[in-house]
Amino acid sequence: NIISLPPPPKGPMQRDLSALPTLAEDYISFDAIYPEMVNENGVAVWRESWRRRQEFLRECAGAIHPAYFRGLQALALRPDRFPTLPEVNDVLAGVGWRAAWVPGFIPAREFADLIRGRCFPLSAGVRPLEFVDHAPAPDALHDIWGHLPFLFDETYSEYLLLITGAMLKTAQGPLEVQLYEARKELGRLQASHASAAVMREAHRRLDELEAIERTAPQL
């Protein structure tokens, strides 16, 4: 069981803004861990995800990039609980990165601004156990398993910095804002088990915006 973790914070995210870019400062937290990660659902989600992840990695090892396995080994994740942020950052420091918690969806420019400062945003939420295989919205499980391992690869890190640097050089248009809001709303509706009709309309709206983006990309 989870005994030796630091006590979870109370109230809203506590901010530590030292040496960080200014765009994303309202979104980040360096709290060690969040209550959602150590309650009954959080423990069950992590343990079940761990079990399924090990099965997947064994079955698909030949199709997975070696950099992913090297990153997983470096992270040294435990099978019984989410890692704390200090544990993650102790390891990331060796490759010049750190992480911070963010409240799920954040605007693309705030995301890029954090990356520019070599700070990876980890969603602080935890999916319900019923969504263990596919979360309706960004959450810690996805970011820890899916993104953190690749930060240990220098080529990937350089590419990520290059892409996000280009994002910050482009002018923000209304379409970018609309896409962000549409994706955020779709995740919220999925998590709240909205009706089929409401979900269809949300998907239709997002598809419409993405079609516009493909035909008239912002420069």
PDB file of C-alpha atoms in Angstrom:
ATOM      1  CA  ASN A   1       0.000   0.000   0.000  1.00  0.00           C
ATOM      2  CA  ILE A   2       0.958   3.659  -0.202  1.00  0.00           C
ATOM      3  CA  ILE A   3       2.474   4.622   3.124  1.00  0.00           C
ATOM      4  CA  SER A   4       5.576   6.724   2.610  1.00  0.00           C
ATOM      5  CA  LEU A   5       4.163   9.398   0.307  1.00  0.00           C
ATOM      6  CA  PRO A   6       4.215  13.041   1.335  1.00  0.00           C
ATOM      7  CA  PRO A   7       0.800  14.332   2.456  1.00  0.00           C
ATOM      8  CA  PRO A   8      -1.397  15.491  -0.460  1.00  0.00           C
ATOM      9  CA  PRO A   9      -1.982  19.215  -0.784  1.00  0.00           C
ATOM     10  CA  LYS A  10      -5.213  20.878   0.252  1.00  0.00           C
ATOM     11  CA  GLY A  11      -7.005  23.435  -1.857  1.00  0.00           C
ATOM     12  CA  PRO A  12      -5.888  24.721  -5.281  1.00  0.00           C
ATOM     13  CA  MET A  13      -2.550  24.043  -6.889  1.00  0.00           C
ATOM     14  CA  GLN A  14       0.375  25.746  -5.196  1.00  0.00           C
ATOM     15  CA  ARG A  15       2.633  27.545  -7.660  1.00  0.00           C
ATOM     16  CA  ASP A  16       6.400  27.673  -7.835  1.00  0.00           C
ATOM     17  CA  LEU A  17       7.314  30.053 -10.606  1.00  0.00           C
ATOM     18  CA  SER A  18      11.065  30.237 -10.176  1.00  0.00           C
ATOM     19  CA  ALA A  19      12.972  30.443 -13.457  1.00  0.00           C
ATOM     20  CA  LEU A  20       9.949  29.611 -15.585  1.00  0.00           C
ATOM     21  CA  PRO A  21       8.546  31.359 -18.649  1.00  0.00           C
ATOM     22  CA  THR A  22       5.686  33.757 -17.976  1.00  0.00           C
ATOM     23  CA  LEU A  23       2.993  32.474 -20.339  1.00  0.00           C
ATOM     24  CA  ALA A  24       2.303  29.272 -18.413  1.00  0.00           C
ATOM     25  CA  GLU A  25       2.826  30.481 -14.861  1.00  0.00           C
ATOM     26  CA  ASP A  26      -0.879  30.430 -13.982  1.00  0.00           C
ATOM     27  CA  TYR A  27      -1.182  26.744 -14.847  1.00  0.00           C
ATOM     28  CA  ILE A  28       1.700  24.993 -13.102  1.00  0.00           C
ATOM     29  CA  SER A  29       2.245  23.333  -9.742  1.00  0.00           C
ATOM     30  CA  PHE A  30       5.187  21.595  -8.116  1.00  0.00           C
ATOM     31  CA  ASP A  31       3.176  19.832  -5.407  1.00  0.00           C
ATOM     32  CA  ALA A  32       4.551  16.358  -4.736  1.00  0.00           C
ATOM     33  CA  ILE A  33       1.336  14.470  -5.463  1.00  0.00           C
ATOM     34  CA  TYR A  34      -2.431  14.975  -5.636  1.00  0.00           C
ATOM     35  CA  PRO A  35      -5.259  13.310  -3.707  1.00  0.00           C
ATOM     36  CA  GLU A  36      -6.673  11.785  -6.910  1.00  0.00           C
ATOM     37  CA  MET A  37      -3.470   9.764  -7.270  1.00  0.00           C
ATOM     38  CA  VAL A  38      -3.585   8.176  -3.835  1.00  0.00           C
ATOM     39  CA  ASN A  39      -7.303   7.576  -3.297  1.00  0.00           C
ATOM     40  CA  GLU A  40      -8.966   4.227  -3.990  1.00  0.00           C
ATOM     41  CA  ASN A  41      -9.576   4.930  -7.678  1.00  0.00           C
ATOM     42  CA  GLY A  42      -6.090   6.330  -8.261  1.00  0.00           C
ATOM     43  CA  VAL A  43      -4.382   3.310  -6.711  1.00  0.00           C
ATOM     44  CA  ALA A  44      -6.580   0.903  -8.694  1.00  0.00           C
ATOM     45  CA  VAL A  45      -6.009   2.765 -11.959  1.00  0.00           C
ATOM     46  CA  TRP A  46      -2.233   2.767 -11.567  1.00  0.00           C
ATOM     47  CA  ARG A  47      -1.997  -0.905 -10.608  1.00  0.00           C
ATOM     48  CA  GLU A  48      -4.310  -2.069 -13.397  1.00  0.00           C
ATOM     49  CA  SER A  49      -2.531   0.122 -15.919  1.00  0.00           C
ATOM     50  CA  TRP A  50       0.804  -1.279 -14.765  1.00  0.00           C
ATOM     51  CA  ARG A  51      -0.426  -4.845 -15.289  1.00  0.00           C
ATOM     52  CA  ARG A  52      -1.812  -4.112 -18.741  1.00  0.00           C
ATOM     53  CA  ARG A  53       1.242  -2.093 -19.734  1.00  0.00           C
ATOM     54  CA  GLN A  54       3.595  -4.954 -18.890  1.00  0.00           C
ATOM     55  CA  GLU A  55       1.526  -7.326 -21.024  1.00  0.00           C
ATOM     56  CA  PHE A  56       1.518  -4.863 -23.909  1.00  0.00           C
ATOM     57  CA  LEU A  57       5.257  -4.252 -23.717  1.00  0.00           C
ATOM     58  CA  ARG A  58       5.966  -7.983 -23.781  1.00  0.00           C
ATOM     59  CA  GLU A  59       3.650  -8.639 -26.717  1.00  0.00           C
ATOM     60  CA  CYS A  60       4.704  -5.631 -28.815  1.00  0.00           C
ATOM     61  CA  ALA A  61       8.361  -5.232 -27.829  1.00  0.00           C
ATOM     62  CA  GLY A  62       9.583  -5.665 -31.390  1.00  0.00           C
ATOM     63  CA  ALA A  63       7.466  -2.765 -32.664  1.00  0.00           C
ATOM     64  CA  ILE A  64       8.360  -0.239 -29.939  1.00  0.00           C
ATOM     65  CA  HIS A  65      11.224   2.210 -30.350  1.00  0.00           C
ATOM     66  CA  PRO A  66      14.205   1.303 -28.135  1.00  0.00           C
ATOM     67  CA  ALA A  67      14.274   4.872 -26.800  1.00  0.00           C
ATOM     68  CA  TYR A  68      10.976   4.213 -25.065  1.00  0.00           C
ATOM     69  CA  PHE A  69      12.372   1.241 -23.171  1.00  0.00           C
ATOM     70  CA  ARG A  70      15.488   3.173 -22.193  1.00  0.00           C
ATOM     71  CA  GLY A  71      13.322   5.982 -20.826  1.00  0.00           C
ATOM     72  CA  LEU A  72      11.105   3.592 -18.890  1.00  0.00           C
ATOM     73  CA  GLN A  73      14.148   1.997 -17.326  1.00  0.00           C
ATOM     74  CA  ALA A  74      15.477   5.407 -16.330  1.00  0.00           C
ATOM     75  CA  LEU A  75      12.159   6.415 -14.748  1.00  0.00           C
ATOM     76  CA  ALA A  76      12.147   3.268 -12.575  1.00  0.00           C
ATOM     77  CA  LEU A  77       8.388   3.415 -12.053  1.00  0.00           C
ATOM     78  CA  ARG A  78       6.886   1.314  -9.270  1.00  0.00           C
ATOM     79  CA  PRO A  79       4.031  -1.172  -9.799  1.00  0.00           C
ATOM     80  CA  ASP A  80       2.042  -0.092  -6.742  1.00  0.00           C
ATOM     81  CA  ARG A  81       1.657   3.693  -7.046  1.00  0.00           C
ATOM     82  CA  PHE A  82       2.023   6.863  -9.065  1.00  0.00           C
ATOM     83  CA  PRO A  83       5.458   8.451  -8.807  1.00  0.00           C
ATOM     84  CA  THR A  84       5.721  11.705  -6.910  1.00  0.00           C
ATOM     85  CA  LEU A  85       6.869  14.797  -8.756  1.00  0.00           C
ATOM     86  CA  PRO A  86      10.168  15.000  -6.808  1.00  0.00           C
ATOM     87  CA  GLU A  87      10.899  11.400  -7.804  1.00  0.00           C
ATOM     88  CA  VAL A  88      10.254  12.204 -11.449  1.00  0.00           C
ATOM     89  CA  ASN A  89      12.300  15.385 -11.354  1.00  0.00           C
ATOM     90  CA  ASP A  90      15.256  13.746  -9.649  1.00  0.00           C
ATOM     91  CA  VAL A  91      15.559  11.477 -12.684  1.00  0.00           C
ATOM     92  CA  LEU A  92      14.721  14.066 -15.345  1.00  0.00           C
ATOM     93  CA  ALA A  93      17.405  16.397 -13.984  1.00  0.00           C
ATOM     94  CA  GLY A  94      20.021  14.064 -15.417  1.00  0.00           C
ATOM     95  CA  VAL A  95      18.916  14.944 -18.962  1.00  0.00           C
ATOM     96  CA  GLY A  96      18.185  18.623 -18.359  1.00  0.00           C
ATOM     97  CA  TRP A  97      14.398  18.382 -17.966  1.00  0.00           C
ATOM     98  CA  ARG A  98      11.894  18.749 -15.182  1.00  0.00           C
ATOM     99  CA  ALA A  99       8.126  18.371 -14.942  1.00  0.00           C
ATOM    100  CA  ALA A 100       5.252  20.247 -13.348  1.00  0.00           C
ATOM    101  CA  TRP A 101       1.588  19.470 -12.816  1.00  0.00           C
ATOM    102  CA  VAL A 102      -1.022  21.232 -14.918  1.00  0.00           C
ATOM    103  CA  PRO A 103      -4.837  20.980 -14.696  1.00  0.00           C
ATOM    104  CA  GLY A 104      -5.491  18.841 -17.765  1.00  0.00           C
ATOM    105  CA  PHE A 105      -6.056  20.804 -20.960  1.00  0.00           C
ATOM    106  CA  ILE A 106      -3.960  23.953 -21.236  1.00  0.00           C
ATOM    107  CA  PRO A 107      -3.698  26.212 -24.310  1.00  0.00           C
ATOM    108  CA  ALA A 108      -1.129  25.186 -26.913  1.00  0.00           C
ATOM    109  CA  ARG A 109       1.005  28.275 -26.389  1.00  0.00           C
ATOM    110  CA  GLU A 110       1.244  27.723 -22.648  1.00  0.00           C
ATOM    111  CA  PHE A 111       2.248  24.124 -23.353  1.00  0.00           C
ATOM    112  CA  ALA A 112       4.910  25.281 -25.811  1.00  0.00           C
ATOM    113  CA  ASP A 113       6.155  27.899 -23.369  1.00  0.00           C
ATOM    114  CA  LEU A 114       6.745  25.266 -20.704  1.00  0.00           C
ATOM    115  CA  ILE A 115       8.556  23.025 -23.158  1.00  0.00           C
ATOM    116  CA  ARG A 116      10.752  25.948 -24.207  1.00  0.00           C
ATOM    117  CA  GLY A 117      11.881  26.086 -20.578  1.00  0.00           C
ATOM    118  CA  ARG A 118      12.495  22.301 -20.622  1.00  0.00           C
ATOM    119  CA  CYS A 119       9.606  21.772 -18.209  1.00  0.00           C
ATOM    120  CA  PHE A 120       7.171  19.054 -19.269  1.00  0.00           C
ATOM    121  CA  PRO A 121       3.512  19.585 -18.248  1.00  0.00           C
ATOM    122  CA  LEU A 122       1.956  16.543 -16.552  1.00  0.00           C
ATOM    123  CA  SER A 123      -1.820  16.476 -16.238  1.00  0.00           C
ATOM    124  CA  ALA A 124      -2.704  16.218 -12.560  1.00  0.00           C
ATOM    125  CA  GLY A 125      -6.002  14.366 -13.058  1.00  0.00           C
ATOM    126  CA  VAL A 126      -6.598  10.620 -12.903  1.00  0.00           C
ATOM    127  CA  ARG A 127      -9.092   8.835 -15.147  1.00  0.00           C
ATOM    128  CA  PRO A 128     -11.887   6.711 -13.652  1.00  0.00           C
ATOM    129  CA  LEU A 129     -11.047   3.003 -13.582  1.00  0.00           C
ATOM    130  CA  GLU A 130     -13.689   2.366 -16.254  1.00  0.00           C
ATOM    131  CA  PHE A 131     -11.516   4.386 -18.661  1.00  0.00           C
ATOM    132  CA  VAL A 132      -8.264   2.637 -17.760  1.00  0.00           C
ATOM    133  CA  ASP A 133      -7.485   1.870 -21.420  1.00  0.00           C
ATOM    134  CA  HIS A 134      -8.461   5.223 -22.895  1.00  0.00           C
ATOM    135  CA  ALA A 135      -8.987   8.439 -20.955  1.00  0.00           C
ATOM    136  CA  PRO A 136     -11.552  10.972 -22.187  1.00  0.00           C
ATOM    137  CA  ALA A 137      -9.268  13.838 -21.167  1.00  0.00           C
ATOM    138  CA  PRO A 138      -5.541  14.359 -20.459  1.00  0.00           C
ATOM    139  CA  ASP A 139      -4.417  12.721 -17.232  1.00  0.00           C
ATOM    140  CA  ALA A 140      -1.306  11.752 -15.307  1.00  0.00           C
ATOM    141  CA  LEU A 141      -1.357   8.139 -16.470  1.00  0.00           C
ATOM    142  CA  HIS A 142      -1.136   9.119 -20.133  1.00  0.00           C
ATOM    143  CA  ASP A 143       1.613  11.674 -19.612  1.00  0.00           C
ATOM    144  CA  ILE A 144       3.770   9.492 -17.357  1.00  0.00           C
ATOM    145  CA  TRP A 145       3.546   6.339 -19.461  1.00  0.00           C
ATOM    146  CA  GLY A 146       3.267   7.952 -22.869  1.00  0.00           C
ATOM    147  CA  HIS A 147       5.476  11.055 -22.865  1.00  0.00           C
ATOM    148  CA  LEU A 148       8.071  11.051 -20.094  1.00  0.00           C
ATOM    149  CA  PRO A 149      10.124   8.072 -21.359  1.00  0.00           C
ATOM    150  CA  PHE A 150      10.990   9.861 -24.605  1.00  0.00           C
ATOM    151  CA  LEU A 151      12.453  12.892 -22.831  1.00  0.00           C
ATOM    152  CA  PHE A 152      15.529  10.782 -22.130  1.00  0.00           C
ATOM    153  CA  ASP A 153      16.258  10.607 -25.865  1.00  0.00           C
ATOM    154  CA  GLU A 154      18.344  13.578 -27.052  1.00  0.00           C
ATOM    155  CA  THR A 155      17.058  13.480 -30.639  1.00  0.00           C
ATOM    156  CA  TYR A 156      13.444  13.518 -29.508  1.00  0.00           C
ATOM    157  CA  SER A 157      14.103  16.328 -27.029  1.00  0.00           C
ATOM    158  CA  GLU A 158      15.744  18.488 -29.686  1.00  0.00           C
ATOM    159  CA  TYR A 159      12.850  17.893 -32.067  1.00  0.00           C
ATOM    160  CA  LEU A 160      10.290  18.737 -29.384  1.00  0.00           C
ATOM    161  CA  LEU A 161      12.097  21.981 -28.584  1.00  0.00           C
ATOM    162  CA  LEU A 162      12.278  22.856 -32.282  1.00  0.00           C
ATOM    163  CA  ILE A 163       8.555  22.284 -32.874  1.00  0.00           C
ATOM    164  CA  THR A 164       7.404  24.195 -29.810  1.00  0.00           C
ATOM    165  CA  GLY A 165       9.782  27.032 -30.634  1.00  0.00           C
ATOM    166  CA  ALA A 166       8.121  27.325 -34.039  1.00  0.00           C
ATOM    167  CA  MET A 167       4.693  27.313 -32.370  1.00  0.00           C
ATOM    168  CA  LEU A 168       5.620  30.321 -30.271  1.00  0.00           C
ATOM    169  CA  LYS A 169       6.790  32.267 -33.310  1.00  0.00           C
ATOM    170  CA  THR A 170       3.442  32.010 -35.090  1.00  0.00           C
ATOM    171  CA  ALA A 171       0.632  34.488 -34.606  1.00  0.00           C
ATOM    172  CA  GLN A 172      -2.307  33.179 -32.601  1.00  0.00           C
ATOM    173  CA  GLY A 173      -5.538  33.256 -34.569  1.00  0.00           C
ATOM    174  CA  PRO A 174      -9.159  32.694 -33.534  1.00  0.00           C
ATOM    175  CA  LEU A 175      -9.155  29.183 -35.019  1.00  0.00           C
ATOM    176  CA  GLU A 176      -6.456  28.055 -32.572  1.00  0.00           C
ATOM    177  CA  VAL A 177      -8.556  29.252 -29.651  1.00  0.00           C
ATOM    178  CA  GLN A 178     -11.691  27.606 -31.029  1.00  0.00           C
ATOM    179  CA  LEU A 179      -9.909  24.277 -31.507  1.00  0.00           C
ATOM    180  CA  TYR A 180      -8.590  24.369 -27.953  1.00  0.00           C
ATOM    181  CA  GLU A 181     -12.044  25.056 -26.524  1.00  0.00           C
ATOM    182  CA  ALA A 182     -13.698  22.389 -28.699  1.00  0.00           C
ATOM    183  CA  ARG A 183     -11.220  19.695 -27.655  1.00  0.00           C
ATOM    184  CA  LYS A 184     -11.502  20.660 -24.019  1.00  0.00           C
ATOM    185  CA  GLU A 185     -15.300  20.532 -24.174  1.00  0.00           C
ATOM    186  CA  LEU A 186     -15.290  17.139 -25.899  1.00  0.00           C
ATOM    187  CA  GLY A 187     -13.124  15.676 -23.149  1.00  0.00           C
ATOM    188  CA  ARG A 188     -15.401  17.132 -20.490  1.00  0.00           C
ATOM    189  CA  LEU A 189     -18.496  15.662 -22.133  1.00  0.00           C
ATOM    190  CA  GLN A 190     -16.920  12.225 -22.492  1.00  0.00           C
ATOM    191  CA  ALA A 191     -15.904  12.185 -18.841  1.00  0.00           C
ATOM    192  CA  SER A 192     -19.403  13.199 -17.752  1.00  0.00           C
ATOM    193  CA  HIS A 193     -21.137  10.506 -19.882  1.00  0.00           C
ATOM    194  CA  ALA A 194     -23.055  13.025 -21.972  1.00  0.00           C
ATOM    195  CA  SER A 195     -25.875  11.782 -24.173  1.00  0.00           C
ATOM    196  CA  ALA A 196     -25.185  10.387 -27.627  1.00  0.00           C
ATOM    197  CA  ALA A 197     -26.813  13.397 -29.267  1.00  0.00           C
ATOM    198  CA  VAL A 198     -24.660  15.840 -27.315  1.00  0.00           C
ATOM    199  CA  MET A 199     -21.525  13.852 -28.117  1.00  0.00           C
ATOM    200  CA  ARG A 200     -22.362  13.766 -31.818  1.00  0.00           C
ATOM    201  CA  GLU A 201     -22.727  17.524 -31.864  1.00  0.00           C
ATOM    202  CA  ALA A 202     -19.416  18.013 -30.033  1.00  0.00           C
ATOM    203  CA  HIS A 203     -17.645  15.705 -32.490  1.00  0.00           C
ATOM    204  CA  ARG A 204     -19.295  17.469 -35.416  1.00  0.00           C
ATOM    205  CA  ARG A 205     -18.088  20.839 -34.168  1.00  0.00           C
ATOM    206  CA  LEU A 206     -14.523  19.612 -33.674  1.00  0.00           C
ATOM    207  CA  ASP A 207     -14.477  17.864 -37.072  1.00  0.00           C
ATOM    208  CA  GLU A 208     -15.661  21.084 -38.673  1.00  0.00           C
ATOM    209  CA  LEU A 209     -12.885  23.127 -37.087  1.00  0.00           C
ATOM    210  CA  GLU A 210     -10.220  20.561 -37.927  1.00  0.00           C
ATOM    211  CA  ALA A 211     -11.374  20.534 -41.556  1.00  0.00           C
ATOM    212  CA  ILE A 212     -10.941  24.305 -41.671  1.00  0.00           C
ATOM    213  CA  GLU A 213      -7.471  23.928 -40.148  1.00  0.00           C
ATOM    214  CA  ARG A 214      -6.451  21.414 -42.813  1.00  0.00           C
ATOM    215  CA  THR A 215      -7.673  23.530 -45.709  1.00  0.00           C
ATOM    216  CA  ALA A 216      -6.449  26.882 -44.370  1.00  0.00           C
ATOM    217  CA  PRO A 217      -3.584  26.282 -41.895  1.00  0.00           C
ATOM    218  CA  GLN A 218      -2.433  29.238 -39.848  1.00  0.00           C
ATOM    219  CA  LEU A 219       0.982  30.609 -40.778  1.00  0.00           C
TER     220      LEU A 219
END
